[in-house]
Each structure stands twice: as C-alpha cells, then as structure tokens.
Amino acid sequence: MRTYMASTLLRDTDTVSMARSLEVRVPLLDTPLVEFVGSLPDTARRRPGTQKALLVEALGNLLPQEILSQRKRSFTMPWDEWLRGPLRAPHRSKLQ
C-alpha cells in the first residue's frame, strides 16, 4: 500500500481523472477500514477460490450476481495502445 498503490496506482488514477474532469473516490482506502482489515489474520481475509471474500460476504446480497462472478481484472494504463494510436504523431514529431 505504501509503494505500488500510492506511487503508481493512485497517482495514475488522479492524473487521468483530472485530465478528464472526473471525480474519483477510493472508498475502500478509508483509514479505519484498512487498519481493521489489515489486523485480521490471513485466514479471515482469504478464502481459497474466492476473490475478495470479505467484500462479497459484507455486500453480496446488495450486488448483482454478474458483478460477484466477474473475474479479477487489473487496472493498467494502455500506454502501448495510446502511443501506437492517437498519441503517436504528436510524440513522434517531438522525438525527431
């Protein structure tokens, strides 16, 4: 939480959201919640074969089944796609 999340994920989310005038909230990073969940033993936080077991147990009856059954996805910036597509020309001219 102090390295990759803070210096990469949150920074990139902040940058992209500001560029697009979006308000982004990170509700699951509330300090008391993070401290509580961090204090739990691994056996309470993880269930083999179940992604985000505590979240599903807490909110499962409020979420549609298609949300609960989705596979885990990563959040990465599509730099390669952007630099080979719409951002190629402006950046290529700066490199030459």
Coordinates of C-alpha atoms in Angstrom, one line a residue:
M1 CA 0.0 0.0 0.0
R2 CA 2.9 2.4 0.6
T3 CA 4.7 1.7 -2.7
Y4 CA 2.9 0.4 -5.8
M5 CA -0.5 1.6 -4.8
A6 CA 0.5 5.0 -3.5
S7 CA 3.2 5.9 -6.0
T8 CA 1.7 4.3 -9.1
L9 CA -2.0 3.3 -9.0
L10 CA -3.3 6.3 -7.0
R11 CA -1.1 8.8 -8.9
D12 CA -2.1 7.5 -12.3
T13 CA -5.8 7.4 -11.3
D14 CA -5.5 11.0 -10.1
T15 CA -3.8 12.2 -13.2
V16 CA -6.2 10.6 -15.6
S17 CA -9.3 11.6 -13.7
M18 CA -8.2 15.2 -13.5
A19 CA -7.4 15.2 -17.3
R20 CA -10.9 14.1 -18.0
S21 CA -12.6 16.2 -15.2
L22 CA -13.8 13.0 -13.4
E23 CA -14.3 12.8 -9.7
V24 CA -12.7 9.5 -8.4
R25 CA -13.3 8.2 -4.9
V26 CA -11.5 5.4 -3.3
P27 CA -13.9 4.2 -0.6
L28 CA -12.1 1.1 0.4
L29 CA -9.0 3.0 1.5
D30 CA -10.7 4.6 4.4
T31 CA -8.0 4.5 7.2
P32 CA -10.1 2.8 9.9
L33 CA -11.3 0.2 7.4
V34 CA -7.8 -0.5 6.1
E35 CA -6.4 -0.8 9.7
F36 CA -9.2 -3.1 10.7
V37 CA -8.9 -5.4 7.7
G38 CA -5.1 -5.3 8.0
S39 CA -5.3 -6.5 11.6
L40 CA -7.3 -9.6 10.6
P41 CA -5.5 -12.9 10.3
D42 CA -4.9 -14.2 6.7
T43 CA -7.5 -17.0 7.3
A44 CA -10.2 -14.4 7.9
R45 CA -9.3 -12.3 4.9
R46 CA -8.7 -15.0 2.3
R47 CA -10.8 -17.9 1.1
P48 CA -9.3 -20.3 -1.5
G49 CA -11.1 -19.9 -4.8
T50 CA -13.0 -16.7 -3.7
Q51 CA -11.9 -13.3 -4.8
K52 CA -12.5 -10.5 -2.2
A53 CA -14.2 -12.9 0.2
L54 CA -14.8 -10.3 2.9
L55 CA -16.3 -7.8 0.5
V56 CA -18.6 -10.4 -1.0
E57 CA -19.7 -11.6 2.5
A58 CA -20.4 -8.0 3.5
L59 CA -22.1 -6.8 0.3
G60 CA -23.0 -10.0 -1.6
N61 CA -26.8 -9.6 -1.1
L62 CA -26.6 -6.0 -2.4
L63 CA -24.6 -6.7 -5.6
P64 CA -25.9 -8.3 -8.8
Q65 CA -24.7 -11.9 -9.4
E66 CA -22.9 -10.8 -12.6
I67 CA -20.7 -8.5 -10.5
L68 CA -19.9 -11.1 -8.0
S69 CA -19.0 -13.7 -10.6
Q70 CA -16.7 -11.5 -12.6
R71 CA -13.0 -12.5 -12.9
K72 CA -10.5 -10.2 -11.3
R73 CA -9.1 -7.6 -13.7
S74 CA -6.1 -5.4 -13.4
F75 CA -6.0 -1.7 -13.8
T76 CA -3.2 -0.7 -16.2
M77 CA -2.8 2.4 -18.4
P78 CA -2.9 1.4 -22.1
W79 CA 0.3 3.3 -22.9
D80 CA 1.3 0.9 -25.7
E81 CA -2.1 1.2 -27.4
W82 CA -2.1 5.0 -27.0
L83 CA 1.4 5.5 -28.2
R84 CA 0.8 3.3 -31.3
G85 CA -2.5 5.0 -31.9
P86 CA -3.8 8.6 -31.3
L87 CA -0.7 9.8 -29.4
R88 CA 1.8 8.5 -32.0
A89 CA 2.0 11.5 -34.3
P90 CA 2.4 14.3 -31.6
H91 CA 5.1 12.4 -29.7
R92 CA 6.9 11.1 -32.8
S93 CA 7.5 14.7 -34.0
K94 CA 9.0 15.6 -30.6
L95 CA 11.5 12.7 -30.8
Q96 CA 12.8 13.6 -34.2

